[in-house]
Amino acid sequence: MNKKDLEFYKGKKVLITGHTGFKGSWMCKILIGAGAEVTGYSLEPPTNPSVFDEAGIAAEINNVVGDIRDREKLMKLFEEVQPEIVFHLAAQPIVRESYKDPVGTYETNVMGTVNICEAVRQTPSVKSFLNVTTDKVYKNNEWCWGYREDEPLDGYDPYSNSKSCSELVTHSYINSFYNDMDVAVSTARAGNVIGGGDYAPDRIIPDCVRAAEKNEQIIVRNPYSTRPYQHVLEPLNIYLTIAKAQYEDKAKAGFYNVGPDDSDCVTTGDIVDKFCASWGEGISWVNKHDGGPHEANFLKLDCSLIKQVFGWKPVWNIDKAIEMVVQFSKRRMAEPDKVAEEMDLEIDEFFS
């Protein structure tokens, strides 16, 4: 998708759940720039600081504070807004947090999906609906090749498993209801995203940025785990592509892996090395495995389908993604009131 393709969204009524989060905030900025009528439904920003607040996004959209578990409030919002396109990003997204609060994780990620699916079902104005899940939905056999969309869904930990359930809920609604309706529905299973403005706990790049800003050594829990890393604008680009394509042609709806090229599936140690080299200033890291809860050691996606259907290919490789994280973070340190401007600059470069 390029700037011309983004013109599709001008004047469209778009509803985003989880819009105050990291990915949701960047999605809002893209759609605001494209001229969409954006409504966001989410809890307050999940971190403090938050890129949502720093960029002043609330003032530019219809910002609704609400819990995805509150079906009555969600249904009322759908009735008022009559959205045409829906992106479901709301989730409890942290693996370690899911061990601490499995019930809350399942309530948010499973029943939250039921609620959004039901709202879409009862709102005829919706023509395109995308549920964003995760690469962790698959039963992970720790093998060296990428998972395809028809592999078994059986995430290990409560977070991953709840997102597997979210996929299955969506599949059921498609089979039971949406196939007979004038709405196109897809799911997107995305790999690990990085980018400026991610302040989440227990994520490697935010941990790197926090340490670098304090001129401290970076602590790495598991330097040998391999993950598919991509800049946050990469999956948002394909989410927007899918939503547009299926709006125009329901046959394009499906279940899609969204990940980087194989060369950008790197170990945690490798990505921290790249960060240190890009940041400079003598920043280094230390391996301190803390014996925490189970997380996958090796996970990779096969993205052949999305490349075939949409002619998609990544725009920025892992080195460029790290470069943009460092650029964002250093500018934020120097000019904290220019976060929105930096986001717009990066979006403009990416979609050019």
mmCIF file of C-alpha atoms in Angstrom:
data_model
loop_
_atom_site.group_PDB
_atom_site.id
_atom_site.type_symbol
_atom_site.label_atom_id
_atom_site.label_comp_id
_atom_site.label_asym_id
_atom_site.label_seq_id
_atom_site.Cartn_x
_atom_site.Cartn_y
_atom_site.Cartn_z
ATOM 1 C CA MET A 1 0.000 0.000 0.000
ATOM 2 C CA ASN A 2 1.242 3.486 -0.888
ATOM 3 C CA LYS A 3 -0.042 7.021 -0.391
ATOM 4 C CA LYS A 4 -2.437 6.703 -3.330
ATOM 5 C CA ASP A 5 -3.899 3.462 -1.935
ATOM 6 C CA LEU A 6 -4.432 5.172 1.427
ATOM 7 C CA GLU A 7 -6.839 7.583 -0.287
ATOM 8 C CA PHE A 8 -9.390 4.738 -0.112
ATOM 9 C CA TYR A 9 -9.791 5.529 3.581
ATOM 10 C CA LYS A 10 -10.654 9.205 3.085
ATOM 11 C CA GLY A 11 -14.101 9.810 4.584
ATOM 12 C CA LYS A 12 -14.510 6.153 5.610
ATOM 13 C CA LYS A 13 -15.919 5.482 9.082
ATOM 14 C CA VAL A 14 -13.284 3.304 10.755
ATOM 15 C CA LEU A 15 -13.569 1.842 14.265
ATOM 16 C CA ILE A 16 -10.448 0.567 16.031
ATOM 17 C CA THR A 17 -10.483 -1.347 19.314
ATOM 18 C CA GLY A 18 -7.327 -1.104 21.395
ATOM 19 C CA HIS A 19 -6.521 2.223 19.768
ATOM 20 C CA THR A 20 -4.653 3.590 22.806
ATOM 21 C CA GLY A 21 -2.000 0.865 22.635
ATOM 22 C CA PHE A 22 1.268 0.955 20.718
ATOM 23 C CA LYS A 23 0.009 -0.500 17.419
ATOM 24 C CA GLY A 24 -3.374 1.174 17.787
ATOM 25 C CA SER A 25 -1.788 4.611 18.188
ATOM 26 C CA TRP A 26 0.260 4.215 15.003
ATOM 27 C CA MET A 27 -2.854 2.933 13.188
ATOM 28 C CA CYS A 28 -4.765 6.043 14.306
ATOM 29 C CA LYS A 29 -1.991 8.318 13.017
ATOM 30 C CA ILE A 30 -2.000 6.629 9.594
ATOM 31 C CA LEU A 31 -5.783 6.858 9.270
ATOM 32 C CA ILE A 32 -5.951 10.447 10.535
ATOM 33 C CA GLY A 33 -3.432 11.369 7.855
ATOM 34 C CA ALA A 34 -5.502 9.503 5.252
ATOM 35 C CA GLY A 35 -8.612 11.501 6.146
ATOM 36 C CA ALA A 36 -10.644 8.703 7.717
ATOM 37 C CA GLU A 37 -13.330 9.327 10.340
ATOM 38 C CA VAL A 38 -11.701 7.391 13.187
ATOM 39 C CA THR A 39 -13.454 6.117 16.296
ATOM 40 C CA GLY A 40 -11.378 4.375 18.953
ATOM 41 C CA TYR A 41 -12.724 2.109 21.697
ATOM 42 C CA SER A 42 -10.244 1.095 24.380
ATOM 43 C CA LEU A 43 -9.186 1.317 27.969
ATOM 44 C CA GLU A 44 -6.928 4.196 28.954
ATOM 45 C CA PRO A 45 -3.394 3.855 27.515
ATOM 46 C CA PRO A 46 -1.768 0.697 28.928
ATOM 47 C CA THR A 47 1.542 2.389 29.739
ATOM 48 C CA ASN A 48 2.756 5.625 31.273
ATOM 49 C CA PRO A 49 4.240 7.264 29.295
ATOM 50 C CA SER A 50 2.180 6.369 26.223
ATOM 51 C CA VAL A 51 2.687 7.318 22.607
ATOM 52 C CA PHE A 52 -1.084 7.869 22.368
ATOM 53 C CA ASP A 53 -0.861 10.726 24.869
ATOM 54 C CA GLU A 54 2.484 12.052 23.648
ATOM 55 C CA ALA A 55 1.156 12.377 20.093
ATOM 56 C CA GLY A 56 -2.123 14.018 21.197
ATOM 57 C CA ILE A 57 -4.197 11.479 19.270
ATOM 58 C CA ALA A 58 -7.331 11.753 21.439
ATOM 59 C CA ALA A 59 -7.976 15.287 20.171
ATOM 60 C CA GLU A 60 -8.018 14.134 16.527
ATOM 61 C CA ILE A 61 -10.482 11.237 16.733
ATOM 62 C CA ASN A 62 -13.720 10.128 18.397
ATOM 63 C CA ASN A 63 -11.974 8.766 21.488
ATOM 64 C CA VAL A 64 -14.154 6.425 23.566
ATOM 65 C CA VAL A 65 -12.858 4.900 26.799
ATOM 66 C CA GLY A 66 -14.367 1.462 27.301
ATOM 67 C CA ASP A 67 -13.618 -2.163 28.099
ATOM 68 C CA ILE A 68 -13.855 -4.710 25.285
ATOM 69 C CA ARG A 69 -15.518 -6.995 27.868
ATOM 70 C CA ASP A 70 -18.423 -4.513 28.179
ATOM 71 C CA ARG A 71 -20.634 -5.781 25.364
ATOM 72 C CA GLU A 72 -23.510 -3.392 26.090
ATOM 73 C CA LYS A 73 -21.303 -0.295 25.791
ATOM 74 C CA LEU A 74 -19.610 -1.667 22.678
ATOM 75 C CA MET A 75 -22.943 -2.415 20.999
ATOM 76 C CA LYS A 76 -24.205 1.085 21.778
ATOM 77 C CA LEU A 77 -21.099 2.609 20.199
ATOM 78 C CA PHE A 78 -21.541 0.557 17.017
ATOM 79 C CA GLU A 79 -25.157 1.685 16.831
ATOM 80 C CA GLU A 80 -24.130 5.352 17.179
ATOM 81 C CA VAL A 81 -21.108 5.334 14.841
ATOM 82 C CA GLN A 82 -22.296 2.892 12.141
ATOM 83 C CA PRO A 83 -18.708 2.023 11.131
ATOM 84 C CA GLU A 84 -17.865 0.675 7.683
ATOM 85 C CA ILE A 85 -14.489 -0.847 8.599
ATOM 86 C CA VAL A 86 -13.478 -2.416 11.936
ATOM 87 C CA PHE A 87 -9.987 -3.291 13.181
ATOM 88 C CA HIS A 88 -9.902 -5.365 16.382
ATOM 89 C CA LEU A 89 -6.590 -4.765 18.157
ATOM 90 C CA ALA A 90 -7.755 -4.757 21.797
ATOM 91 C CA ALA A 91 -6.012 -7.487 23.783
ATOM 92 C CA GLN A 92 -3.977 -8.405 26.825
ATOM 93 C CA PRO A 93 -0.782 -8.868 24.784
ATOM 94 C CA ILE A 94 1.974 -9.818 27.246
ATOM 95 C CA VAL A 95 2.937 -13.492 27.732
ATOM 96 C CA ARG A 96 4.293 -13.006 31.250
ATOM 97 C CA GLU A 97 1.225 -11.032 32.330
ATOM 98 C CA SER A 98 -0.967 -13.922 31.155
ATOM 99 C CA TYR A 99 0.718 -16.195 33.703
ATOM 100 C CA LYS A 100 -0.043 -13.660 36.438
ATOM 101 C CA ASP A 101 -3.666 -13.110 35.362
ATOM 102 C CA PRO A 102 -4.879 -15.969 33.165
ATOM 103 C CA VAL A 103 -8.574 -15.315 33.848
ATOM 104 C CA GLY A 104 -8.335 -11.651 32.883
ATOM 105 C CA THR A 105 -6.343 -12.613 29.783
ATOM 106 C CA TYR A 106 -8.992 -15.096 28.627
ATOM 107 C CA GLU A 107 -11.845 -12.696 29.443
ATOM 108 C CA THR A 108 -10.249 -9.949 27.349
ATOM 109 C CA ASN A 109 -8.899 -11.992 24.466
ATOM 110 C CA VAL A 110 -11.708 -14.548 24.079
ATOM 111 C CA MET A 111 -14.905 -12.898 25.299
ATOM 112 C CA GLY A 112 -13.653 -9.585 23.947
ATOM 113 C CA THR A 113 -13.532 -11.228 20.517
ATOM 114 C CA VAL A 114 -17.027 -12.677 21.004
ATOM 115 C CA ASN A 115 -18.271 -9.183 21.828
ATOM 116 C CA ILE A 116 -16.706 -7.508 18.805
ATOM 117 C CA CYS A 117 -17.901 -10.328 16.512
ATOM 118 C CA GLU A 118 -21.420 -9.926 17.870
ATOM 119 C CA ALA A 119 -21.301 -6.143 17.388
ATOM 120 C CA VAL A 120 -20.213 -6.645 13.767
ATOM 121 C CA ARG A 121 -22.959 -9.229 13.267
ATOM 122 C CA GLN A 122 -25.627 -6.796 14.422
ATOM 123 C CA THR A 123 -24.327 -3.752 12.523
ATOM 124 C CA PRO A 124 -25.152 -3.921 8.779
ATOM 125 C CA SER A 125 -22.989 -0.863 8.025
ATOM 126 C CA VAL A 126 -19.812 -2.916 8.606
ATOM 127 C CA LYS A 127 -18.422 -4.148 5.283
ATOM 128 C CA SER A 128 -14.886 -5.096 6.338
ATOM 129 C CA PHE A 129 -13.689 -6.535 9.660
ATOM 130 C CA LEU A 130 -10.148 -7.595 10.584
ATOM 131 C CA ASN A 131 -9.296 -9.423 13.811
ATOM 132 C CA VAL A 132 -5.595 -9.049 14.655
ATOM 133 C CA THR A 133 -4.193 -12.065 16.522
ATOM 134 C CA THR A 134 -0.568 -13.233 16.781
ATOM 135 C CA ASP A 135 2.042 -15.611 15.375
ATOM 136 C CA LYS A 136 1.828 -17.434 18.727
ATOM 137 C CA VAL A 137 -1.579 -18.987 17.895
ATOM 138 C CA TYR A 138 0.109 -22.065 16.432
ATOM 139 C CA LYS A 139 0.988 -25.267 18.252
ATOM 140 C CA ASN A 140 4.712 -24.575 18.445
ATOM 141 C CA ASN A 141 6.864 -27.615 17.658
ATOM 142 C CA GLU A 142 10.063 -25.502 17.723
ATOM 143 C CA TRP A 143 10.845 -26.610 14.183
ATOM 144 C CA CYS A 144 13.016 -24.636 11.766
ATOM 145 C CA TRP A 145 10.459 -23.896 9.035
ATOM 146 C CA GLY A 146 7.647 -21.374 9.132
ATOM 147 C CA TYR A 147 4.081 -22.166 10.159
ATOM 148 C CA ARG A 148 1.434 -22.005 7.447
ATOM 149 C CA GLU A 149 -2.129 -20.830 7.941
ATOM 150 C CA ASP A 150 -3.533 -24.374 7.967
ATOM 151 C CA GLU A 151 -1.307 -25.606 10.835
ATOM 152 C CA PRO A 152 -3.006 -26.573 14.146
ATOM 153 C CA LEU A 153 -3.866 -23.686 16.480
ATOM 154 C CA ASP A 154 -2.874 -24.461 20.074
ATOM 155 C CA GLY A 155 -0.910 -21.718 21.821
ATOM 156 C CA TYR A 156 1.009 -22.909 24.898
ATOM 157 C CA ASP A 157 0.696 -20.124 27.492
ATOM 158 C CA PRO A 158 -2.571 -18.359 28.482
ATOM 159 C CA TYR A 159 -1.879 -15.392 26.185
ATOM 160 C CA SER A 160 -1.025 -17.491 23.135
ATOM 161 C CA ASN A 161 -3.841 -19.945 23.790
ATOM 162 C CA SER A 162 -6.400 -17.182 24.298
ATOM 163 C CA LYS A 163 -5.443 -15.752 20.907
ATOM 164 C CA SER A 164 -5.839 -19.231 19.380
ATOM 165 C CA CYS A 165 -9.347 -19.172 20.848
ATOM 166 C CA SER A 166 -9.900 -15.688 19.400
ATOM 167 C CA GLU A 167 -9.112 -17.093 15.952
ATOM 168 C CA LEU A 168 -11.544 -19.970 16.455
ATOM 169 C CA VAL A 169 -14.315 -17.649 17.655
ATOM 170 C CA THR A 170 -13.868 -15.602 14.480
ATOM 171 C CA HIS A 171 -13.908 -18.735 12.313
ATOM 172 C CA SER A 172 -17.174 -19.830 13.924
ATOM 173 C CA TYR A 173 -18.817 -16.449 13.352
ATOM 174 C CA ILE A 174 -17.713 -16.555 9.711
ATOM 175 C CA ASN A 175 -19.201 -20.023 9.200
ATOM 176 C CA SER A 176 -22.332 -19.429 11.264
ATOM 177 C CA PHE A 177 -23.200 -15.853 10.297
ATOM 178 C CA TYR A 178 -20.861 -13.748 8.170
ATOM 179 C CA ASN A 179 -20.847 -16.016 5.098
ATOM 180 C CA ASP A 180 -24.525 -15.126 4.639
ATOM 181 C CA MET A 181 -23.992 -11.404 5.244
ATOM 182 C CA ASP A 182 -22.610 -8.515 3.230
ATOM 183 C CA VAL A 183 -19.416 -8.328 5.297
ATOM 184 C CA ALA A 184 -15.888 -9.598 4.635
ATOM 185 C CA VAL A 185 -13.907 -10.899 7.618
ATOM 186 C CA SER A 186 -10.233 -11.844 7.986
ATOM 187 C CA THR A 187 -7.720 -12.556 10.722
ATOM 188 C CA ALA A 188 -4.070 -11.493 10.650
ATOM 189 C CA ARG A 189 -1.440 -13.418 12.631
ATOM 190 C CA ALA A 190 1.417 -11.000 13.134
ATOM 191 C CA GLY A 191 4.941 -11.521 14.418
ATOM 192 C CA ASN A 192 6.826 -9.371 16.926
ATOM 193 C CA VAL A 193 6.647 -5.647 16.162
ATOM 194 C CA ILE A 194 9.089 -2.942 17.158
ATOM 195 C CA GLY A 195 9.064 0.809 16.730
ATOM 196 C CA GLY A 196 9.252 4.148 18.439
ATOM 197 C CA GLY A 197 6.775 4.751 21.230
ATOM 198 C CA ASP A 198 6.530 1.203 22.596
ATOM 199 C CA TYR A 199 6.857 1.494 26.373
ATOM 200 C CA ALA A 200 5.509 -1.946 27.318
ATOM 201 C CA PRO A 201 7.176 -4.003 30.057
ATOM 202 C CA ASP A 202 8.857 -7.314 29.248
ATOM 203 C CA ARG A 203 9.570 -6.455 25.625
ATOM 204 C CA ILE A 204 13.129 -6.448 24.417
ATOM 205 C CA ILE A 205 13.271 -3.210 22.397
ATOM 206 C CA PRO A 206 11.475 -1.071 25.025
ATOM 207 C CA ASP A 207 13.871 -2.589 27.590
ATOM 208 C CA CYS A 208 16.790 -1.570 25.352
ATOM 209 C CA VAL A 209 15.507 1.990 24.967
ATOM 210 C CA ARG A 210 14.878 2.420 28.692
ATOM 211 C CA ALA A 211 18.392 1.222 29.526
ATOM 212 C CA ALA A 212 20.026 3.347 26.814
ATOM 213 C CA GLU A 213 18.199 6.486 27.948
ATOM 214 C CA LYS A 214 19.608 5.934 31.447
ATOM 215 C CA ASN A 215 23.021 4.940 30.043
ATOM 216 C CA GLU A 216 22.705 1.569 31.771
ATOM 217 C CA GLN A 217 23.630 -1.913 30.621
ATOM 218 C CA ILE A 218 20.767 -3.751 28.861
ATOM 219 C CA ILE A 219 19.588 -6.901 30.656
ATOM 220 C CA VAL A 220 18.586 -9.717 28.274
ATOM 221 C CA ARG A 221 16.582 -12.650 29.678
ATOM 222 C CA ASN A 222 16.861 -15.085 26.781
ATOM 223 C CA PRO A 223 19.369 -14.082 24.088
ATOM 224 C CA TYR A 224 19.024 -17.358 22.160
ATOM 225 C CA SER A 225 15.284 -17.286 21.367
ATOM 226 C CA THR A 226 14.508 -16.586 17.698
ATOM 227 C CA ARG A 227 11.603 -14.368 16.675
ATOM 228 C CA PRO A 228 10.319 -12.677 13.504
ATOM 229 C CA TYR A 229 10.822 -8.953 14.078
ATOM 230 C CA GLN A 230 9.324 -6.169 11.961
ATOM 231 C CA HIS A 231 8.710 -2.438 12.242
ATOM 232 C CA VAL A 232 5.205 -1.608 13.491
ATOM 233 C CA LEU A 233 4.297 0.051 10.181
ATOM 234 C CA GLU A 234 4.786 -3.273 8.344
ATOM 235 C CA PRO A 235 1.806 -5.156 9.844
ATOM 236 C CA LEU A 236 -0.325 -1.994 9.901
ATOM 237 C CA ASN A 237 0.343 -1.622 6.183
ATOM 238 C CA ILE A 238 -0.934 -5.112 5.442
ATOM 239 C CA TYR A 239 -3.906 -4.761 7.851
ATOM 240 C CA LEU A 240 -4.978 -1.705 5.870
ATOM 241 C CA THR A 241 -4.341 -3.585 2.616
ATOM 242 C CA ILE A 242 -6.477 -6.565 3.683
ATOM 243 C CA ALA A 243 -9.329 -4.391 4.940
ATOM 244 C CA LYS A 244 -9.405 -2.398 1.701
ATOM 245 C CA ALA A 245 -9.101 -5.448 -0.569
ATOM 246 C CA GLN A 246 -11.870 -7.433 1.119
ATOM 247 C CA TYR A 247 -14.106 -4.338 1.256
ATOM 248 C CA GLU A 248 -13.836 -4.240 -2.539
ATOM 249 C CA ASP A 249 -13.849 -8.019 -3.079
ATOM 250 C CA LYS A 250 -15.101 -10.416 -0.390
ATOM 251 C CA ALA A 251 -13.128 -13.251 -2.022
ATOM 252 C CA LYS A 252 -9.926 -11.673 -0.638
ATOM 253 C CA ALA A 253 -11.000 -12.403 2.950
ATOM 254 C CA GLY A 254 -9.018 -15.136 4.721
ATOM 255 C CA PHE A 255 -6.615 -16.060 7.505
ATOM 256 C CA TYR A 256 -3.189 -14.542 6.916
ATOM 257 C CA ASN A 257 0.288 -14.762 8.435
ATOM 258 C CA VAL A 258 1.989 -11.376 8.632
ATOM 259 C CA GLY A 259 5.719 -11.513 9.209
ATOM 260 C CA PRO A 260 9.091 -10.356 7.917
ATOM 261 C CA ASP A 261 11.380 -12.102 5.474
ATOM 262 C CA ASP A 262 13.398 -15.039 6.846
ATOM 263 C CA SER A 263 16.500 -12.853 7.091
ATOM 264 C CA ASP A 264 14.715 -10.786 9.755
ATOM 265 C CA CYS A 265 14.002 -13.791 11.989
ATOM 266 C CA VAL A 266 16.859 -13.233 14.421
ATOM 267 C CA THR A 267 17.806 -14.147 17.967
ATOM 268 C CA THR A 268 17.166 -11.730 20.802
ATOM 269 C CA GLY A 269 20.926 -11.405 21.234
ATOM 270 C CA ASP A 270 21.313 -10.432 17.573
ATOM 271 C CA ILE A 271 18.626 -7.756 17.736
ATOM 272 C CA VAL A 272 20.175 -6.270 20.886
ATOM 273 C CA ASP A 273 23.561 -6.224 19.146
ATOM 274 C CA LYS A 274 21.974 -4.300 16.280
ATOM 275 C CA PHE A 275 20.353 -1.880 18.727
ATOM 276 C CA CYS A 276 23.630 -1.228 20.550
ATOM 277 C CA ALA A 277 25.456 -0.606 17.272
ATOM 278 C CA SER A 278 22.771 1.820 16.084
ATOM 279 C CA TRP A 279 22.477 3.686 19.399
ATOM 280 C CA GLY A 280 26.244 3.971 19.938
ATOM 281 C CA GLU A 281 27.514 5.772 23.030
ATOM 282 C CA GLY A 282 29.107 2.561 24.348
ATOM 283 C CA ILE A 283 25.773 0.862 25.179
ATOM 284 C CA SER A 284 26.140 -2.880 25.884
ATOM 285 C CA TRP A 285 24.112 -5.802 27.220
ATOM 286 C CA VAL A 286 24.424 -8.699 29.660
ATOM 287 C CA ASN A 287 22.791 -12.135 29.632
ATOM 288 C CA LYS A 288 20.753 -12.620 32.813
ATOM 289 C CA HIS A 289 18.334 -15.488 32.309
ATOM 290 C CA ASP A 290 15.869 -15.250 35.180
ATOM 291 C CA GLY A 291 14.248 -18.691 34.920
ATOM 292 C CA GLY A 292 10.899 -17.088 34.086
ATOM 293 C CA PRO A 293 7.818 -18.865 32.691
ATOM 294 C CA HIS A 294 7.866 -20.865 29.464
ATOM 295 C CA GLU A 295 8.179 -18.894 26.249
ATOM 296 C CA ALA A 296 8.832 -20.274 22.784
ATOM 297 C CA ASN A 297 12.495 -20.500 21.796
ATOM 298 C CA PHE A 298 11.949 -20.653 18.044
ATOM 299 C CA LEU A 299 8.997 -19.302 16.085
ATOM 300 C CA LYS A 300 8.753 -18.373 12.414
ATOM 301 C CA LEU A 301 5.901 -17.760 9.974
ATOM 302 C CA ASP A 302 5.486 -18.778 6.347
ATOM 303 C CA CYS A 303 4.055 -15.659 4.669
ATOM 304 C CA SER A 304 3.777 -17.088 1.148
ATOM 305 C CA LEU A 305 -0.021 -16.727 1.090
ATOM 306 C CA ILE A 306 -0.165 -13.015 1.813
ATOM 307 C CA LYS A 307 2.585 -12.371 -0.721
ATOM 308 C CA GLN A 308 0.674 -14.365 -3.353
ATOM 309 C CA VAL A 309 -2.759 -12.831 -2.695
ATOM 310 C CA PHE A 310 -1.709 -9.209 -2.234
ATOM 311 C CA GLY A 311 1.714 -9.044 -3.889
ATOM 312 C CA TRP A 312 2.991 -7.911 -0.512
ATOM 313 C CA LYS A 313 6.607 -7.603 0.531
ATOM 314 C CA PRO A 314 8.229 -5.896 3.524
ATOM 315 C CA VAL A 315 9.354 -2.281 3.055
ATOM 316 C CA TRP A 316 11.870 -1.943 5.902
ATOM 317 C CA ASN A 317 14.253 -4.726 6.962
ATOM 318 C CA ILE A 318 15.343 -5.315 10.566
ATOM 319 C CA ASP A 319 18.322 -2.930 10.335
ATOM 320 C CA LYS A 320 16.113 -0.104 9.061
ATOM 321 C CA ALA A 321 13.520 -0.892 11.751
ATOM 322 C CA ILE A 322 16.157 -0.596 14.495
ATOM 323 C CA GLU A 323 17.435 2.620 12.924
ATOM 324 C CA MET A 324 13.910 4.097 13.092
ATOM 325 C CA VAL A 325 13.486 3.057 16.742
ATOM 326 C CA VAL A 326 16.710 4.844 17.621
ATOM 327 C CA GLN A 327 15.768 7.907 15.546
ATOM 328 C CA PHE A 328 12.368 8.142 17.264
ATOM 329 C CA SER A 329 13.760 7.613 20.756
ATOM 330 C CA LYS A 330 16.602 10.121 20.464
ATOM 331 C CA ARG A 331 14.306 12.759 18.969
ATOM 332 C CA ARG A 332 11.782 12.189 21.767
ATOM 333 C CA MET A 333 14.551 12.722 24.330
ATOM 334 C CA ALA A 334 15.639 15.959 22.659
ATOM 335 C CA GLU A 335 12.196 17.254 21.602
ATOM 336 C CA PRO A 336 9.460 15.569 23.677
ATOM 337 C CA ASP A 337 6.780 17.797 22.128
ATOM 338 C CA LYS A 338 7.604 16.577 18.595
ATOM 339 C CA VAL A 339 6.427 12.942 18.906
ATOM 340 C CA ALA A 340 3.411 13.450 16.610
ATOM 341 C CA GLU A 341 5.629 15.162 14.027
ATOM 342 C CA GLU A 342 8.148 12.297 14.158
ATOM 343 C CA MET A 343 5.371 9.736 13.668
ATOM 344 C CA ASP A 344 4.052 11.619 10.640
ATOM 345 C CA LEU A 345 7.562 11.842 9.157
ATOM 346 C CA GLU A 346 8.097 8.085 9.522
ATOM 347 C CA ILE A 347 4.653 7.280 8.094
ATOM 348 C CA ASP A 348 5.330 9.581 5.140
ATOM 349 C CA GLU A 349 8.696 7.920 4.449
ATOM 350 C CA PHE A 350 7.286 4.406 4.793
ATOM 351 C CA PHE A 351 4.286 4.873 2.478
ATOM 352 C CA SER A 352 6.357 6.745 -0.099
#
